[in-house]
Amino acid sequence: MSSMPLQRGISGGVRVSDSSDDLRDSQMKDKTDLIRGRSTDVSNLTLRFPFAFLFTNNQSPSKNGDNNGDPRGKHRLILLFLKISLVLIVVLALAGSFWWTISISTSPRGHVYHHNYRRLQEQLVSDLLDIGEISVGPSRWKELEYCDIEAENYVPCFNVSENLALGYTNGDENDRFCGSGSKQECLVLPPVDYKVPLRWPTGKDVIWFRNVKITADEVLTSGSINKRMMMMDDDQISFRSASPMFDEVEDYSHQIAQMIGIKNDNFIEAGVRTILDIGCGYGSFGAHLLSKQLLTMCIANYEASGSQVQLTLERGLPAMIASFVSKQLPYPSLSFDMLHCSTCGIDWDQKDGLLLVEIDRVLKPGGYFVWTSPLTNARNKEDLKRWNFVHDFAESICWTLLSQQDKTVVWKKTIKTKCYSARKPGVGPSVCSKGHDVESPYYRPLQMCLGGTRSRRWIPIEGRTRWPSRSNMNKTELSLYGLHPEEVGEDAANWKANVRDYWSLLSPLIFSDHPKRPGDEDPSPPYNMLRNVLDMNAQFGGLNSALLEAKKSVWVMNVVPTAGPNHLPMILDRGFVGVLHDWCEAFPSYPRTYDLVHADNLLTLQTSKLRSSCSFMQIFTEIDRLLRPEGWVIIRDTAQLVEAARALTTQLKWEARVIEVESSSEHRLLICQKPVAKRQSI
């Protein structure tokens, strides 16, 4: 299926660089021809070694192997002389820069020049990168090859068989290990019979069987309530049928509300907005709660087949691969209002309660832990011993048992930090010391101490502003994060304008009342071809907030890069979902996960890391892995970096257009669409 053209639906806030379609296509062709000869590792060379072009051999020997008498020899000598001169100039410039750095750092007025010097230094590095990019010459620039068929569900950093071979056992083999061998250098193809997911709301409850890796036996295997809610129907899997299983999930949700003491199943009034669903089955619990304005993040181990995370994501629901057997989750302390585990496969009595300590860390004060397991209704001696351990350990970390019905237990975390100091000596793990109480750990080893107790964000969920007002923080709330209302307000206004521009630009393609493909019937409301957005540099969560205010029925995975300022605690406290991540590593998700990937100033952020461990091409290859066929990419950055990024889209086989932003002469938009690449049947 061919992708639709990208130049339709332009708003007043953005405009295509050229006034004429023919002129634009001609100019794009000229620029494409200019870069088509580059080699596949140019992006890596220019990021890490700006002078690589000086050592690139672009000459082709003559048939006789002798260039004597060739008039072009003189031109090559002149070019070599110019290159050597350029090296000398750069070396002298860097030497002078180094001398200046020493002189101003020893000067009593050195701090006055530091800020401007830093800007000059960054500009120098940027210019050197540009020189390296432009001067590579007409070396070959070819499209990336497709990965082998075994890689169609490839998730880097999660290689269970390799981890077992390295000696990891007892669950540690499921953990995340990102080494040099985890970086991909090819494009992941979809399955042979892949079909673009159905639009919401239908696509939330019906998926294409061939889009995911699961066997018919795995579909029919009984498990938790969430897993049993699946039915096979020809080439589809249905999660919402006429069977009583759907009513069973609704009854289960009602039971939890009653156990907590919530009237009319109004979790919002009880302070609950975000839920971490551990071992979520296939997301049916979260799908049900979504209708109640509750946002549920599903996490589970990597699974090669029948993956809970993959099927949940295929439904368009929030999910990511996460294991906390040996490492902390990539969320800040005090992140979620409720934690849920229904036959999730976690042995909470193991490792002396270490796993319970980790979920206590990410649970907000006054938050709830809901556990459904046969162990809670133990009858034999061994199970009773295990249940008693969990019961006593929960009490030792200041959790209150609210209710127990059938196989379900609900605990409530304390709202008073004094509870920890009031415990008897030797009872329960101690409170983390200041040095170990890191608010936003990034896959650090698990710690047997209670985290988050020193945080300024220690606020009971009942004391927080209710959703949806919670997403717009007041002056007092912003002060907890060192932010001012003017700063956040300006950011919010910018994102409202940006969303209007995005919507107007893409509305004929994605969001219009008739965004149908040939042969499709008219879509039912909300006419939405986008279910989720991956925001690679979320900053304050402004894009997420603007989408909600515009009443767009999408959810956003707000990613805060480790390379920049960490606003993830604020994002989660606003009632959104998000995660900390290093974009030089693979994102913990399956291929074909997101409908739209958005990156605002991410390239600028990455180039500011002078020792970046990855190239732009490696980042863009990861974007391609995460993006579903016919999915969209919006990159907003400086004109220089956007042009460099557009050059890479040729290798990725994306359709791309550069859009000028009328509100900024320095920035551009790069709008891309990933085509549907078909693998031939074997």
XYZ file of C-alpha atoms in Angstrom:
682
model
C 0.000 0.000 0.000
C 1.528 3.289 -1.014
C 1.891 6.064 1.520
C -0.115 9.231 1.121
C 1.578 12.486 0.075
C 2.829 14.658 2.875
C 2.113 18.126 1.524
C -1.635 18.264 2.155
C -3.409 20.207 4.887
C -1.019 23.064 5.607
C -2.013 25.450 8.404
C -1.359 29.122 8.821
C 1.232 28.422 11.496
C 3.534 26.359 9.308
C 4.272 26.357 5.624
C 6.137 24.180 3.173
C 9.540 25.568 2.334
C 8.702 26.209 -1.326
C 5.577 27.755 -2.776
C 5.273 25.359 -5.707
C 4.895 21.607 -5.382
C 6.956 21.071 -8.546
C 9.688 23.392 -7.329
C 9.698 21.716 -3.925
C 9.966 18.223 -5.383
C 12.676 19.418 -7.786
C 14.680 20.951 -4.978
C 14.259 17.853 -2.820
C 15.446 15.706 -5.735
C 18.500 17.918 -6.224
C 19.356 17.713 -2.533
C 18.730 13.968 -2.509
C 21.051 13.534 -5.495
C 23.645 15.595 -3.677
C 23.713 13.224 -0.715
C 22.902 9.933 -2.404
C 26.525 8.953 -2.738
C 27.403 9.023 0.932
C 28.469 5.907 2.779
C 26.292 4.355 5.474
C 28.622 5.276 8.306
C 28.836 8.982 7.518
C 26.583 9.969 10.405
C 28.787 8.092 12.863
C 31.968 9.599 11.433
C 30.699 13.142 11.497
C 29.423 12.900 15.057
C 32.498 11.289 16.503
C 35.260 12.476 14.152
C 34.578 15.716 12.292
C 37.830 15.384 10.318
C 37.062 11.948 8.896
C 36.527 13.424 5.437
C 40.243 14.286 5.282
C 41.067 10.599 5.252
C 38.305 9.405 2.937
C 39.578 8.149 -0.399
C 37.126 9.247 -3.068
C 39.476 8.516 -5.976
C 38.990 5.669 -8.362
C 42.114 4.326 -9.995
C 42.388 4.434 -13.744
C 42.192 1.269 -15.744
C 45.985 1.256 -16.193
C 46.560 1.857 -12.493
C 48.518 5.031 -13.279
C 47.336 8.586 -12.917
C 50.436 10.219 -14.418
C 49.557 12.762 -17.020
C 46.039 13.085 -15.712
C 45.177 16.811 -15.565
C 42.975 16.062 -12.562
C 46.100 15.195 -10.560
C 46.867 18.867 -10.089
C 43.320 19.434 -8.849
C 43.732 16.635 -6.322
C 46.999 18.171 -5.093
C 45.282 21.528 -4.676
C 42.388 19.866 -2.830
C 44.834 18.013 -0.564
C 46.621 21.281 0.175
C 43.309 22.946 1.065
C 42.368 20.072 3.368
C 45.735 20.217 5.141
C 45.325 23.976 5.513
C 41.902 23.451 7.024
C 43.342 20.995 9.563
C 46.017 23.516 10.557
C 43.390 26.237 10.969
C 41.212 23.996 13.134
C 44.175 22.855 15.251
C 45.257 26.468 15.801
C 41.677 27.424 16.658
C 41.352 24.611 19.189
C 44.759 25.418 20.674
C 43.759 29.053 21.031
C 40.448 27.972 22.536
C 42.266 25.772 25.055
C 44.643 28.592 26.002
C 41.700 30.989 26.402
C 39.903 28.477 28.628
C 42.910 28.281 30.945
C 43.349 32.042 31.015
C 39.731 32.890 31.869
C 39.425 30.055 34.388
C 42.357 31.527 36.339
C 41.074 35.063 35.941
C 38.904 36.550 38.752
C 36.454 37.569 36.012
C 36.433 34.120 34.428
C 32.867 33.394 35.446
C 31.685 36.423 33.440
C 32.899 34.901 30.184
C 31.977 31.298 30.929
C 28.452 31.364 29.549
C 29.345 33.089 26.258
C 32.418 30.931 25.867
C 30.325 27.825 26.279
C 28.047 28.994 23.467
C 31.029 29.717 21.216
C 32.459 26.313 22.000
C 29.212 24.554 21.095
C 28.960 26.587 17.875
C 32.529 25.600 16.960
C 31.710 21.908 17.425
C 28.535 22.329 15.362
C 30.464 24.033 12.559
C 33.065 21.262 12.553
C 30.313 18.661 12.280
C 28.860 20.555 9.324
C 32.267 20.709 7.637
C 32.700 16.963 8.060
C 29.184 16.274 6.760
C 29.512 18.463 3.673
C 33.049 17.499 2.728
C 32.656 13.726 2.653
C 32.070 13.997 -1.047
C 30.220 11.651 -3.344
C 30.910 8.426 -1.462
C 28.010 5.949 -1.662
C 24.861 6.655 0.376
C 22.743 3.517 0.229
C 19.552 2.426 1.916
C 19.807 0.216 4.998
C 19.132 -3.451 4.455
C 16.293 -5.323 6.124
C 16.966 -7.585 9.102
C 16.503 -11.351 8.963
C 13.028 -12.773 9.473
C 13.954 -13.846 13.007
C 14.217 -10.173 13.972
C 10.608 -9.179 13.224
C 9.921 -9.114 16.991
C 13.465 -8.134 17.948
C 13.948 -6.255 21.215
C 17.572 -5.233 21.865
C 18.949 -5.496 25.425
C 16.628 -8.425 26.253
C 18.339 -11.647 25.187
C 17.267 -14.354 27.624
C 19.209 -17.192 25.963
C 22.420 -15.137 25.923
C 21.911 -14.113 29.547
C 21.427 -17.748 30.554
C 24.657 -18.648 28.724
C 26.426 -15.929 30.715
C 25.261 -17.538 33.961
C 22.292 -15.350 34.902
C 19.582 -17.400 36.641
C 16.766 -17.102 39.198
C 14.944 -14.528 37.092
C 18.000 -12.353 36.443
C 18.071 -13.648 32.861
C 14.946 -11.563 32.186
C 16.687 -8.341 33.161
C 17.880 -5.678 30.779
C 21.520 -5.773 29.637
C 22.537 -3.273 26.940
C 25.961 -4.038 25.521
C 27.713 -3.128 22.297
C 26.123 -6.095 20.555
C 22.585 -4.851 21.248
C 22.705 -2.113 18.595
C 20.926 -2.923 15.348
C 22.165 -1.864 11.929
C 19.210 -2.971 9.841
C 15.503 -2.260 9.452
C 13.040 -4.598 11.161
C 10.397 -5.864 8.759
C 6.824 -6.612 9.870
C 5.402 -10.148 9.653
C 4.391 -11.429 6.217
C 0.647 -10.877 6.696
C 0.941 -7.673 8.741
C -2.041 -5.308 8.611
C -2.245 -1.738 9.866
C -4.085 -1.801 13.245
C -7.765 -0.984 13.352
C -8.689 2.489 14.485
C -9.905 3.162 17.980
C -12.297 2.423 19.558
C -12.509 -0.849 17.570
C -8.738 -1.393 17.619
C -8.664 -1.324 21.407
C -10.650 -4.566 21.541
C -9.773 -6.296 18.235
C -6.286 -6.905 16.820
C -4.913 -8.784 13.809
C -3.622 -12.216 14.814
C -0.610 -12.077 12.451
C 0.603 -8.724 13.794
C 1.885 -10.317 17.016
C 3.819 -13.435 17.856
C 1.425 -15.774 19.645
C 0.179 -19.296 19.036
C -3.405 -20.482 19.123
C -2.548 -22.615 22.171
C -1.288 -19.539 24.006
C -4.521 -17.707 23.213
C -6.560 -20.560 24.677
C -4.320 -21.088 27.713
C -6.140 -20.168 30.889
C -4.537 -17.761 33.313
C -5.601 -14.589 35.003
C -8.939 -12.953 34.289
C -7.204 -10.602 31.863
C -5.645 -13.434 29.869
C -8.847 -15.469 29.669
C -10.580 -12.519 27.996
C -9.400 -13.486 24.509
C -11.203 -15.166 21.640
C -9.876 -16.267 18.264
C -11.973 -15.353 15.241
C -10.376 -16.216 11.888
C -7.466 -13.774 11.551
C -8.400 -11.632 14.565
C -8.135 -11.763 18.336
C -11.054 -10.228 20.204
C -10.767 -8.948 23.771
C -14.318 -7.738 24.218
C -16.856 -10.433 23.472
C -20.394 -11.306 24.476
C -19.016 -13.807 26.974
C -19.388 -13.186 30.712
C -15.613 -12.707 30.995
C -15.888 -9.022 30.151
C -18.449 -8.579 32.907
C -15.994 -10.418 35.157
C -13.388 -7.667 34.709
C -15.986 -4.997 35.400
C -17.072 -6.859 38.540
C -13.424 -7.186 39.573
C -12.924 -3.424 39.231
C -16.090 -2.829 41.268
C -14.846 -5.214 43.952
C -11.561 -3.294 44.305
C -13.452 -0.008 44.613
C -15.610 -1.437 47.373
C -12.601 -2.842 49.239
C -10.959 0.601 49.200
C -14.196 2.295 50.176
C -14.781 4.155 46.921
C -18.367 5.038 46.076
C -19.765 4.619 42.561
C -16.415 3.227 41.365
C -15.106 6.828 41.268
C -11.380 6.180 41.643
C -10.621 9.781 40.645
C -12.316 11.122 43.787
C -10.124 8.832 45.882
C -7.014 10.471 44.382
C -6.254 7.652 41.927
C -5.258 8.562 38.359
C -2.168 6.494 37.374
C -1.834 2.743 37.934
C 1.147 0.442 37.440
C -0.186 -2.968 36.376
C 2.506 -5.586 37.014
C 2.143 -8.638 34.786
C -0.950 -7.155 33.188
C -2.154 -10.147 31.209
C -3.116 -8.577 27.900
C -4.219 -5.193 29.182
C -7.957 -5.775 29.680
C -7.950 -4.346 33.212
C -6.265 -1.173 31.972
C -8.556 -0.994 28.938
C -11.583 -1.080 31.230
C -10.165 1.595 33.552
C -9.356 3.859 30.589
C -13.083 4.545 30.255
C -12.958 5.880 33.841
C -10.149 8.359 32.944
C -7.581 6.174 34.708
C -4.227 5.676 32.971
C -2.724 2.229 33.479
C 0.874 1.392 32.576
C 1.395 -2.314 31.947
C 4.814 -3.808 32.686
C 5.998 -7.392 32.265
C 9.105 -9.370 31.435
C 10.290 -9.805 27.873
C 8.564 -12.822 26.314
C 9.593 -14.276 22.954
C 6.030 -15.437 22.224
C 2.628 -14.619 23.685
C 4.012 -11.417 25.166
C 1.710 -9.533 27.509
C 3.417 -6.245 26.621
C 3.321 -6.790 22.860
C -0.385 -7.644 22.773
C -1.242 -4.737 25.077
C 0.691 -2.339 22.838
C -0.943 -3.776 19.713
C -4.252 -2.760 21.275
C -2.792 0.749 21.520
C -2.648 0.706 25.337
C 0.276 1.879 27.536
C 2.862 -0.834 28.163
C 6.613 -1.411 28.307
C 9.018 -4.222 29.078
C 10.275 -4.003 32.646
C 11.784 -6.431 35.108
C 12.765 -5.563 38.652
C 14.297 -8.851 39.715
C 17.697 -7.237 40.265
C 17.407 -3.612 39.069
C 15.211 -0.704 40.038
C 12.454 0.365 37.668
C 13.232 3.474 35.541
C 10.610 5.529 37.384
C 11.155 8.131 40.096
C 10.199 7.442 43.684
C 6.532 8.191 44.487
C 5.333 7.776 40.883
C 2.000 5.892 40.920
C -1.291 6.146 42.810
C -1.977 2.409 42.669
C -0.042 -0.787 41.977
C -1.882 -3.864 40.743
C -0.795 -7.501 40.516
C -3.333 -10.141 39.476
C -1.690 -13.568 39.265
C 1.318 -11.668 37.947
C 3.891 -14.378 38.613
C 5.935 -12.359 41.119
C 6.973 -14.229 44.258
C 6.758 -11.366 46.732
C 8.085 -13.513 49.576
C 11.408 -14.108 47.794
C 14.676 -12.185 48.316
C 13.659 -11.276 51.875
C 10.990 -8.856 50.639
C 13.326 -6.865 48.382
C 10.733 -6.714 45.575
C 8.115 -5.294 47.953
C 10.602 -2.579 48.922
C 10.951 -1.565 45.259
C 7.212 -1.271 44.660
C 6.920 0.684 47.895
C 9.465 3.129 46.425
C 7.367 3.894 43.330
C 4.044 4.031 45.234
C 2.807 7.452 46.337
C 1.964 8.108 50.002
C -1.565 6.919 50.649
C -1.461 4.824 47.470
C -2.871 1.313 47.138
C -1.329 -2.074 46.404
C -3.877 -4.568 45.047
C -2.761 -8.200 44.959
C -4.877 -11.065 43.625
C -3.350 -14.510 44.108
C -4.291 -17.985 45.381
C -1.558 -17.474 47.974
C -3.698 -14.911 49.813
C -6.200 -17.672 50.524
C -3.590 -20.241 51.535
C -4.600 -23.631 52.928
C -1.461 -25.784 53.044
C 1.418 -25.189 55.430
C 3.955 -24.007 52.837
C 1.632 -21.482 51.185
C 0.481 -20.265 54.588
C 4.099 -19.617 55.541
C 4.665 -17.589 52.383
C 1.470 -15.576 52.892
C 2.374 -14.808 56.496
C 5.759 -13.490 55.394
C 4.192 -11.072 52.882
C 1.537 -10.023 55.408
C 4.095 -9.311 58.152
C 6.578 -7.615 55.823
C 3.877 -5.291 54.463
C 3.059 -4.284 58.026
C 6.769 -3.677 58.751
C 7.004 -1.104 55.929
C 3.973 0.787 57.239
C 1.304 -0.596 54.925
C -2.208 -0.961 56.323
C -4.311 -3.968 55.300
C -7.627 -2.420 54.221
C -9.537 -5.492 53.112
C -9.305 -9.107 51.995
C -11.958 -10.784 49.848
C -11.602 -14.144 48.178
C -8.128 -14.062 46.576
C -7.735 -10.271 46.569
C -5.963 -8.155 49.189
C -5.687 -4.354 49.289
C -3.012 -2.497 51.265
C -2.645 1.250 51.741
C 0.768 2.911 52.089
C 1.287 5.219 55.047
C 0.944 8.969 54.613
C 3.189 9.735 57.613
C 6.958 9.387 57.492
C 6.977 9.279 61.291
C 5.664 5.719 61.022
C 9.124 4.520 60.014
C 10.880 6.001 63.030
C 8.123 4.708 65.341
C 8.824 1.069 64.456
C 10.527 -1.197 66.956
C 14.285 -1.584 66.445
C 15.125 -4.236 63.878
C 11.614 -4.315 62.400
C 11.545 -3.910 58.617
C 14.126 -2.307 56.303
C 15.587 1.034 57.271
C 14.970 4.347 55.535
C 17.500 5.066 52.753
C 20.317 7.417 53.618
C 20.500 10.705 51.755
C 23.247 9.399 49.462
C 21.269 6.300 48.484
C 17.834 7.920 48.146
C 18.111 8.804 44.451
C 14.800 10.240 43.243
C 15.100 9.034 39.644
C 17.348 5.960 39.417
C 18.201 4.580 35.993
C 18.350 0.784 36.262
C 20.348 0.858 39.485
C 20.624 -2.317 41.588
C 17.728 -2.930 43.963
C 18.211 -1.507 47.458
C 16.965 -2.927 50.749
C 15.960 0.462 52.117
C 12.828 2.595 51.899
C 13.193 5.362 49.300
C 11.365 8.624 48.706
C 10.829 9.444 52.374
C 13.024 12.570 52.135
C 11.371 13.894 48.976
C 9.545 17.235 48.876
C 7.011 15.364 46.783
C 5.872 13.292 49.773
C 2.226 14.328 49.436
C -0.679 11.915 50.096
C -2.778 11.154 47.015
C -5.866 12.449 48.821
C -4.112 15.791 49.282
C -3.333 16.272 45.597
C -5.488 18.174 43.144
C -8.011 15.869 41.473
C -7.765 14.893 37.833
C -8.006 16.577 35.305
C -7.137 19.809 37.171
C -4.050 17.960 38.404
C -2.424 18.343 34.977
C -2.295 22.159 35.392
C -0.130 22.813 38.430
C -0.396 25.981 40.510
C 2.464 28.121 41.777
C 2.874 26.197 45.033
C 2.956 22.837 43.261
C 5.463 24.038 40.648
C 7.779 25.320 43.383
C 8.381 21.690 44.414
C 10.258 21.235 41.145
C 12.034 24.616 41.143
C 9.820 25.970 38.372
C 7.943 29.249 37.946
C 4.389 29.599 36.575
C 5.581 32.020 33.883
C 8.079 29.487 32.543
C 5.607 26.603 32.442
C 2.785 28.841 31.193
C 4.843 30.026 28.234
C 5.765 26.436 27.440
C 2.090 25.411 27.581
C 1.047 28.252 25.251
C 3.731 27.229 22.749
C 2.574 23.636 22.764
C -1.059 24.587 22.252
C 0.012 26.459 19.126
C 2.243 23.578 18.017
C -0.564 21.040 18.382
C -2.871 23.241 16.334
C -0.204 23.397 13.638
C 0.410 19.640 13.727
C -3.305 18.942 13.580
C -3.891 21.293 10.667
C -0.850 19.990 8.832
C -1.728 16.309 9.161
C -5.503 16.418 9.556
C -6.326 15.360 5.988
C -4.080 12.339 6.532
C -4.663 11.315 10.155
C -7.355 13.181 12.002
C -9.978 14.223 9.456
C -13.567 13.070 9.542
C -12.780 10.755 6.638
C -9.195 9.478 7.079
C -9.922 6.290 5.203
C -7.820 4.205 2.896
C -9.119 2.832 -0.415
C -11.763 0.206 0.262
C -12.299 1.231 3.882
C -15.712 1.988 5.257
C -16.279 5.327 6.935
C -14.610 5.185 10.370
C -16.732 5.457 13.475
C -16.053 8.223 16.033
C -13.595 9.495 17.156
C -12.229 9.268 13.591
C -8.801 8.714 15.054
C -5.907 6.996 13.297
C -3.573 7.805 16.173
C -3.846 6.000 19.473
C -0.486 6.732 21.040
C 2.477 9.088 20.752
C 6.092 8.542 21.772
C 7.481 11.916 22.853
C 11.245 11.382 22.844
C 12.086 14.608 24.691
C 9.016 15.381 26.787
C 10.502 18.254 28.845
C 7.535 19.435 31.027
C 5.006 17.157 29.309
C 3.678 20.101 27.303
C 2.734 18.077 24.224
C 0.755 15.625 26.372
C -1.067 18.473 28.115
C -1.877 20.266 24.851
C -3.290 17.084 23.300
C -5.551 16.575 26.320
C -6.767 20.176 26.275
C -7.530 19.801 22.573
C -9.603 16.712 23.549
C -7.593 14.355 21.358
C -8.121 10.739 22.351
C -4.482 9.715 22.453
C -2.113 8.869 25.258
C 1.549 9.914 25.303
C 4.614 8.024 26.478
C 6.633 10.926 27.897
C 10.317 10.032 27.674
C 12.829 12.127 29.584
C 16.332 11.636 28.124
C 19.129 11.021 30.613
C 21.172 13.570 28.622
C 18.942 16.491 29.678
C 17.196 17.995 32.717
C 15.013 15.524 34.582
C 11.385 16.679 34.745
C 9.974 13.147 34.940
C 8.788 13.491 38.587
C 6.736 16.525 37.564
C 5.325 14.747 34.490
C 4.153 11.787 36.557
C 2.727 14.044 39.256
C 0.658 15.776 36.569
C -1.130 12.466 35.978
C 0.758 11.413 32.840
C 2.914 8.339 32.199
C 6.569 8.421 31.283
C 9.992 6.923 31.742
C 13.661 7.878 31.983
C 15.725 6.716 29.006
C 19.096 7.024 27.283
C 18.459 7.287 23.540
C 21.842 5.741 22.785
C 20.228 2.532 24.054
C 17.227 0.608 22.751
C 13.830 1.536 24.161
C 12.213 -1.301 26.178
C 9.418 -2.033 23.734
C 8.552 -4.357 20.869
C 8.702 -3.338 17.195
C 5.759 -1.509 15.597
C 4.657 -0.010 18.917
C 3.773 3.643 18.271
C 1.596 5.472 15.762
C 3.530 8.739 15.994
C 7.034 9.555 17.235
C 7.743 13.153 18.215
C 11.165 14.669 18.932
C 11.479 18.318 19.924
C 15.096 19.541 20.121
C 16.290 16.001 20.794
C 19.023 16.246 18.156
C 20.275 19.464 19.729
C 20.323 17.721 23.100
C 22.262 14.756 21.723
C 24.869 16.922 19.943
C 25.425 18.873 23.160
C 26.842 15.632 24.569
C 30.389 15.973 23.258
C 31.010 12.326 24.076
C 27.788 10.904 22.690
C 28.080 7.128 22.421
C 25.859 6.846 19.366
C 25.219 8.404 15.980
C 22.073 9.991 14.620
C 21.602 6.957 12.382
C 21.494 4.617 15.384
C 18.795 6.775 16.986
C 16.779 6.923 13.767
C 17.064 3.170 13.253
C 15.581 2.715 16.711
C 12.755 5.105 15.823
C 12.049 2.996 12.742
C 11.893 -0.158 14.889
C 9.385 1.417 17.288
C 7.198 3.006 14.601
C 4.372 1.015 13.047
C 4.051 0.912 9.233
C 2.210 3.995 7.988
C 3.233 5.679 11.256
C 4.458 9.255 11.443
C 7.537 11.081 12.713
C 7.613 14.782 13.610
C 11.045 16.230 14.352
C 11.334 19.839 15.465
C 14.863 21.215 15.677
C 17.321 23.709 14.239
C 17.449 24.073 10.462
C 20.946 22.564 10.297
C 20.053 19.453 12.261
C 16.735 18.977 10.474
C 18.509 19.010 7.105
C 21.031 16.481 8.434
C 18.155 14.319 9.688
C 16.335 14.502 6.380
C 19.430 13.120 4.667
C 19.188 10.029 6.865
C 15.561 9.383 5.935
C 16.753 8.282 2.487
C 18.509 5.307 4.056
C 15.432 4.502 6.156
C 13.141 4.531 3.097
C 10.873 7.119 4.761
C 8.916 9.736 2.873
C 9.962 13.133 4.227
C 9.289 16.850 3.866
C 10.898 19.827 5.589
C 8.413 22.440 6.781
C 9.310 25.996 7.712
C 8.025 27.307 11.034
C 6.814 30.862 10.590
C 7.147 31.642 14.305
C 10.867 30.770 14.236
C 13.516 31.465 11.614
C 15.956 29.060 13.291
C 13.742 25.978 13.531
C 12.223 23.580 11.022
C 9.811 20.666 11.100
C 10.680 17.350 9.508
C 7.521 15.381 8.743
C 8.083 11.728 7.823
C 5.964 8.665 7.171
C 7.149 5.089 7.335
C 5.868 3.020 4.394
C 4.419 -0.464 4.611
C 7.271 -2.751 3.603
C 6.070 -6.185 2.568
C 8.130 -9.315 3.174
C 7.601 -11.949 0.529
C 5.890 -15.128 1.723
C 8.161 -18.146 1.909
